[in-house]
Amino acid sequence: MKKLISVLLALTFIFAFTACGAKEEAPTEEPSSSEEAVATDSQVYEEDPIDEPSSEEAEQPAETSEEASEAASEAASEAESKKDDAKEESKVETPAAPTNQAEIIALYNSAVNNAYSKKAGFSKERYTDNANFDMSVALRAFKSLVEKFVGIGEDNRYSEKVTKGQWDSDSRREYLRKSTLSASDVTSAKCSPDGGVYTLTIAVKGGNSVANKNEQKTNAPIDKCGICVGNEDKNYYDHKTAEVIYDAIDDTYSGADIKESYSNAVIVANVDAVTGELLALTVTYNISVAIDIGIGSGTATGTTHIIYKDFKY
């Protein structure tokens, strides 16, 4: 019995010591969240360190908001300026030159008619040179009168200065008329661009006119180009047709018979390539006038030059 009790006591002591030992073994502590964060930061720093600015970089001051605003404003202004320059370039861009006959004639008509509509100012000169006379003795006595009829020689040279917007109210004294040239009136037309100016060269078909007490007839394509023409005796008419000459002498020689013709008519016009405005105009043609006044007859020939320049709009 005592042995049994002794055994039980021994077992009791053993269990008691075992329990105490278990209590003394402290469980392994888990790291706190703050410690874990420190370790993690430390690890990140070691693996991928953040670049620190150098001392030179640190010394450079950062751009102020005022400077940044000024720079942005300058950039915007520069961009706007470039845009305006591009617009200006597009405005003054020279259009394509006309290439075919119809386009050239259309440009010429437009330029002349624009000058007419605006009553442009200009200076004008007309003279007939290269004169030649082939006439009977009776008519030769009236040579100076024939020269006047045809406009030949320095004494019959004509010049006029027309002030912008102040054209004479008499429609016959407009000095420049509207142009109505068409393809059927010309034999050729070309355009030569040069420095923003188009030079139009148009060859016009020849024509003729007849006048006597029974008939007055004119077929003159050159009269459609804008030069000053009419059917009475006026010194400012540029083309002296048979009708004009007959009107000058019919009171004295009512039986006169006049035949006029012209050839080699050429128009040279300078037109602003951008605005389409007429800058200068020259019309040249060879003229021939046959006069028969009953007591004598003959023919006078020459080359007529009509020059318009110094246009003001």
Coordinates of C-alpha atoms in Angstrom, one line a residue:
M1 CA 0.0 0.0 0.0
K2 CA 2.8 2.4 0.9
K3 CA 4.6 1.4 -2.3
L4 CA 1.4 2.2 -4.2
I5 CA 1.1 5.6 -2.5
S6 CA 4.8 6.2 -3.2
V7 CA 4.4 5.4 -6.8
L8 CA 1.3 7.7 -7.1
L9 CA 3.2 10.5 -5.4
A10 CA 6.2 10.1 -7.8
L11 CA 3.9 10.2 -10.8
T12 CA 2.2 13.3 -9.4
F13 CA 5.6 15.1 -9.1
I14 CA 6.5 14.1 -12.6
F15 CA 3.3 15.5 -14.1
A16 CA 3.7 18.7 -12.1
F17 CA 7.3 19.2 -13.3
T18 CA 6.2 18.5 -16.9
A19 CA 3.4 21.1 -16.7
C20 CA 5.8 23.7 -15.3
G21 CA 8.3 23.1 -18.1
A22 CA 5.6 23.6 -20.7
K23 CA 4.6 26.9 -19.2
E24 CA 8.2 28.2 -19.2
E25 CA 8.7 27.6 -23.0
A26 CA 7.5 30.9 -24.4
P27 CA 6.1 30.7 -27.9
T28 CA 8.0 32.3 -30.7
E29 CA 6.8 35.9 -31.1
E30 CA 5.5 37.2 -34.5
P31 CA 7.0 40.6 -35.6
S32 CA 4.7 43.5 -35.1
S33 CA 3.3 45.4 -38.1
S34 CA 5.5 48.4 -37.5
E35 CA 8.6 46.3 -37.3
E36 CA 7.6 44.5 -40.5
A37 CA 7.2 47.9 -42.3
V38 CA 10.6 49.0 -41.1
A39 CA 12.2 45.8 -42.4
T40 CA 10.3 46.1 -45.7
D41 CA 11.4 49.7 -46.2
S42 CA 15.0 48.7 -45.4
Q43 CA 14.8 45.9 -47.9
V44 CA 13.4 48.1 -50.7
Y45 CA 16.1 50.8 -50.0
E46 CA 18.8 48.3 -50.3
E47 CA 17.4 46.8 -53.6
D48 CA 16.3 49.9 -55.4
P49 CA 17.6 53.1 -53.8
I50 CA 15.9 56.4 -54.7
D51 CA 18.1 58.8 -56.6
E52 CA 18.9 61.9 -54.5
P53 CA 19.7 65.1 -56.4
S54 CA 23.3 66.1 -56.7
S55 CA 24.6 69.1 -54.9
E56 CA 24.7 71.1 -58.2
E57 CA 21.2 70.2 -59.0
A58 CA 20.1 71.0 -55.5
E59 CA 21.7 74.5 -55.8
Q60 CA 19.6 75.3 -59.0
P61 CA 16.4 77.0 -58.0
A62 CA 13.2 75.6 -59.4
E63 CA 11.4 77.7 -62.1
T64 CA 8.8 80.0 -60.5
S65 CA 5.2 79.8 -61.6
E66 CA 5.5 83.4 -63.0
E67 CA 8.4 82.4 -65.2
A68 CA 6.6 79.3 -66.4
S69 CA 3.5 81.4 -67.2
E70 CA 5.7 83.9 -69.1
A71 CA 7.4 81.1 -71.1
A72 CA 4.0 79.6 -72.0
S73 CA 2.7 83.0 -73.1
E74 CA 5.7 83.5 -75.4
A75 CA 5.3 80.1 -76.9
A76 CA 1.6 80.8 -77.6
S77 CA 2.5 84.2 -79.1
E78 CA 5.1 82.6 -81.3
A79 CA 2.6 80.0 -82.5
E80 CA 0.0 82.6 -83.3
S81 CA 2.6 84.7 -85.2
K82 CA 3.6 81.7 -87.3
K83 CA -0.1 81.0 -88.0
D84 CA -0.6 84.7 -89.1
D85 CA 2.5 84.4 -91.3
A86 CA 1.1 81.3 -92.9
K87 CA -2.2 83.1 -93.6
E88 CA -0.4 86.1 -95.1
E89 CA 1.6 83.8 -97.4
S90 CA -1.6 82.1 -98.5
K91 CA -3.2 85.5 -99.2
V92 CA -0.4 86.7 -101.5
E93 CA 0.1 83.4 -103.2
T94 CA 0.2 84.0 -107.0
P95 CA -2.6 82.1 -108.8
A96 CA -1.8 79.8 -111.6
A97 CA -1.2 81.6 -114.9
P98 CA -3.8 81.1 -117.6
T99 CA -2.7 78.6 -120.2
N100 CA -5.2 78.4 -122.9
Q101 CA -6.6 81.1 -125.3
A102 CA -10.0 81.3 -123.6
E103 CA -8.5 81.9 -120.2
I104 CA -6.1 84.5 -121.5
I105 CA -8.8 86.5 -123.2
A106 CA -11.0 86.3 -120.1
L107 CA -8.2 87.6 -118.0
Y108 CA -7.6 90.5 -120.4
N109 CA -11.3 91.4 -120.6
S110 CA -11.5 91.3 -116.8
A111 CA -8.5 93.6 -116.3
V112 CA -9.6 96.2 -118.8
N113 CA -13.2 96.2 -117.6
N114 CA -12.0 96.5 -114.0
A115 CA -10.0 99.7 -114.9
Y116 CA -13.1 101.0 -116.7
S117 CA -15.5 100.2 -113.8
K118 CA -13.2 101.9 -111.3
K119 CA -12.5 104.9 -113.6
A120 CA -8.8 104.3 -113.1
G121 CA -6.3 107.1 -113.6
F122 CA -3.7 106.6 -116.4
S123 CA -1.7 108.4 -119.0
K124 CA -2.3 107.7 -122.6
E125 CA -0.5 108.4 -125.9
R126 CA -1.2 107.6 -129.5
Y127 CA 0.8 108.3 -132.6
T128 CA 1.2 106.9 -136.1
D129 CA 4.6 106.6 -137.7
N130 CA 6.3 104.7 -140.5
A131 CA 4.1 106.8 -142.9
N132 CA 4.0 106.3 -146.6
F133 CA 2.0 108.1 -149.2
D134 CA 1.0 106.9 -152.7
M135 CA -1.4 109.4 -154.2
S136 CA -2.1 111.5 -157.3
V137 CA -0.9 115.0 -157.7
A138 CA -4.3 116.5 -157.0
L139 CA -4.6 114.6 -153.7
R140 CA -1.0 115.3 -152.7
A141 CA -1.9 118.9 -152.3
F142 CA -4.0 117.8 -149.4
K143 CA -1.3 115.7 -147.8
S144 CA -1.4 117.5 -144.5
L145 CA -5.1 117.1 -144.3
V146 CA -4.9 113.4 -145.0
E147 CA -2.3 113.1 -142.3
K148 CA -4.7 114.8 -139.9
F149 CA -7.5 112.4 -140.9
V150 CA -5.4 109.4 -140.3
G151 CA -3.5 110.8 -137.3
I152 CA 0.0 110.5 -139.0
G153 CA 3.0 112.5 -137.9
E154 CA 4.2 114.4 -134.8
D155 CA 1.7 117.2 -135.4
N156 CA -1.1 114.7 -134.9
R157 CA 0.4 113.0 -131.9
Y158 CA -2.2 112.6 -129.2
S159 CA -1.6 112.4 -125.4
E160 CA -3.9 112.6 -122.4
K161 CA -3.6 112.3 -118.7
V162 CA -6.8 110.9 -117.1
T163 CA -7.3 111.6 -113.3
K164 CA -8.6 108.7 -111.2
G165 CA -12.4 108.9 -110.8
Q166 CA -12.7 112.1 -112.9
W167 CA -13.5 110.9 -116.3
D168 CA -15.3 113.3 -118.6
S169 CA -19.1 113.0 -118.5
D170 CA -19.1 112.7 -122.3
S171 CA -19.1 109.0 -122.9
R172 CA -17.1 109.4 -126.1
R173 CA -14.2 110.9 -124.0
E174 CA -13.7 107.9 -121.8
Y175 CA -10.4 107.2 -123.6
L176 CA -10.7 103.6 -122.4
R177 CA -13.7 101.4 -123.2
K178 CA -14.9 98.0 -122.1
S179 CA -13.3 95.0 -123.8
T180 CA -15.5 92.5 -125.4
L181 CA -12.9 90.4 -127.2
S182 CA -13.8 86.8 -127.9
A183 CA -12.0 83.8 -129.4
S184 CA -13.4 84.5 -132.8
D185 CA -11.6 87.9 -132.8
V186 CA -8.1 86.7 -132.2
T187 CA -5.6 84.5 -133.9
S188 CA -3.4 83.7 -130.9
A189 CA -2.9 84.5 -127.3
K190 CA -0.2 83.7 -124.8
C191 CA 0.7 84.6 -121.2
S192 CA 4.2 85.0 -119.8
P193 CA 4.5 85.2 -116.0
D194 CA 7.4 87.3 -114.6
G195 CA 7.8 88.5 -111.0
G196 CA 4.1 88.6 -110.1
V197 CA 3.1 90.2 -113.4
Y198 CA 1.4 88.4 -116.3
T199 CA 2.3 89.7 -119.8
L200 CA -0.5 88.9 -122.1
T201 CA 0.2 89.0 -125.9
I202 CA -2.9 88.8 -128.1
A203 CA -2.8 88.8 -131.9
V204 CA -6.1 90.2 -133.2
K205 CA -7.6 89.5 -136.6
G206 CA -7.3 92.1 -139.3
G207 CA -10.3 94.2 -140.3
N208 CA -11.6 96.8 -142.6
S209 CA -14.2 99.6 -143.1
V210 CA -15.9 101.4 -146.0
A211 CA -17.6 104.7 -146.1
N212 CA -19.3 106.8 -148.8
K213 CA -22.6 108.6 -149.2
N214 CA -24.4 105.3 -149.7
E215 CA -22.6 103.0 -147.3
Q216 CA -20.9 103.0 -143.9
K217 CA -19.7 99.6 -142.8
T218 CA -17.0 98.5 -140.3
N219 CA -15.6 95.1 -139.4
A220 CA -12.9 95.8 -136.9
P221 CA -12.2 93.2 -134.1
I222 CA -9.5 95.6 -132.8
D223 CA -12.2 98.0 -131.8
K224 CA -13.4 95.5 -129.2
C225 CA -10.2 95.5 -127.1
G226 CA -11.0 98.7 -125.1
I227 CA -9.4 101.4 -127.2
C228 CA -11.5 104.6 -127.7
V229 CA -13.5 104.4 -131.0
G230 CA -16.5 106.0 -132.5
N231 CA -18.2 106.9 -135.8
E232 CA -17.6 110.6 -135.9
D233 CA -14.6 112.9 -136.5
K234 CA -13.0 113.1 -133.1
N235 CA -9.3 113.4 -132.5
Y236 CA -9.4 111.2 -129.4
Y237 CA -10.6 108.2 -131.4
D238 CA -7.8 105.6 -131.5
H239 CA -8.8 103.8 -134.7
K240 CA -9.6 106.1 -137.6
T241 CA -12.1 104.0 -139.5
A242 CA -13.4 105.0 -143.0
E243 CA -16.6 106.3 -141.3
V244 CA -14.6 108.7 -139.1
I245 CA -12.6 109.9 -142.0
Y246 CA -15.6 110.4 -144.2
D247 CA -17.4 112.3 -141.5
A248 CA -14.4 114.7 -141.5
I249 CA -14.6 115.5 -145.2
D250 CA -18.1 114.9 -146.4
D251 CA -19.1 118.6 -146.1
T252 CA -16.4 119.4 -148.7
Y253 CA -16.2 116.1 -150.6
S254 CA -19.6 114.5 -150.3
G255 CA -18.8 112.2 -153.1
A256 CA -15.6 110.8 -151.4
D257 CA -15.1 107.1 -151.2
I258 CA -13.0 105.9 -148.3
K259 CA -11.6 102.4 -147.8
E260 CA -9.7 101.6 -144.6
S261 CA -8.0 98.4 -143.4
Y262 CA -5.6 97.3 -140.7
S263 CA -3.4 94.3 -140.2
N264 CA -0.8 92.8 -137.8
A265 CA -2.8 94.0 -134.8
V266 CA -1.1 93.0 -131.5
I267 CA -2.2 93.8 -127.9
V268 CA 0.4 93.6 -125.1
A269 CA -1.1 94.0 -121.6
N270 CA 0.7 93.8 -118.2
V271 CA -1.7 92.5 -115.5
D272 CA -1.0 92.1 -111.8
A273 CA -1.0 88.4 -111.2
V274 CA -2.5 88.7 -107.7
T275 CA -5.1 91.5 -108.1
G276 CA -5.8 91.1 -111.8
E277 CA -5.5 94.8 -112.3
L278 CA -4.3 96.3 -115.5
L279 CA -0.8 97.9 -115.2
A280 CA 0.0 98.8 -118.8
L281 CA -1.5 98.4 -122.2
T282 CA -0.1 98.8 -125.7
V283 CA -2.0 98.2 -128.9
T284 CA -0.2 98.3 -132.3
Y285 CA -1.4 97.8 -135.8
N286 CA -0.6 98.7 -139.4
I287 CA -3.2 101.0 -141.0
S288 CA -4.0 101.6 -144.7
V289 CA -6.4 104.3 -145.9
A290 CA -7.4 104.7 -149.6
I291 CA -9.1 108.0 -150.4
D292 CA -10.9 108.9 -153.6
I293 CA -12.3 112.4 -153.7
G294 CA -13.2 112.4 -157.4
I295 CA -10.4 114.9 -158.5
G296 CA -7.7 112.7 -157.0
S297 CA -7.0 109.5 -155.1
G298 CA -4.3 107.8 -153.2
T299 CA -3.3 105.6 -150.3
A300 CA -1.7 106.5 -147.0
T301 CA -0.2 103.9 -144.7
G302 CA 1.4 103.8 -141.3
T303 CA 1.8 102.1 -138.0
T304 CA -0.4 103.2 -135.1
H305 CA 0.7 102.8 -131.5
I306 CA -1.7 103.3 -128.6
I307 CA 0.0 103.3 -125.1
Y308 CA -1.7 103.3 -121.7
K309 CA 0.5 103.3 -118.6
D310 CA 0.7 104.6 -115.0
F311 CA -2.6 103.2 -113.9
K312 CA -4.0 104.4 -110.6
Y313 CA -6.8 102.5 -108.8

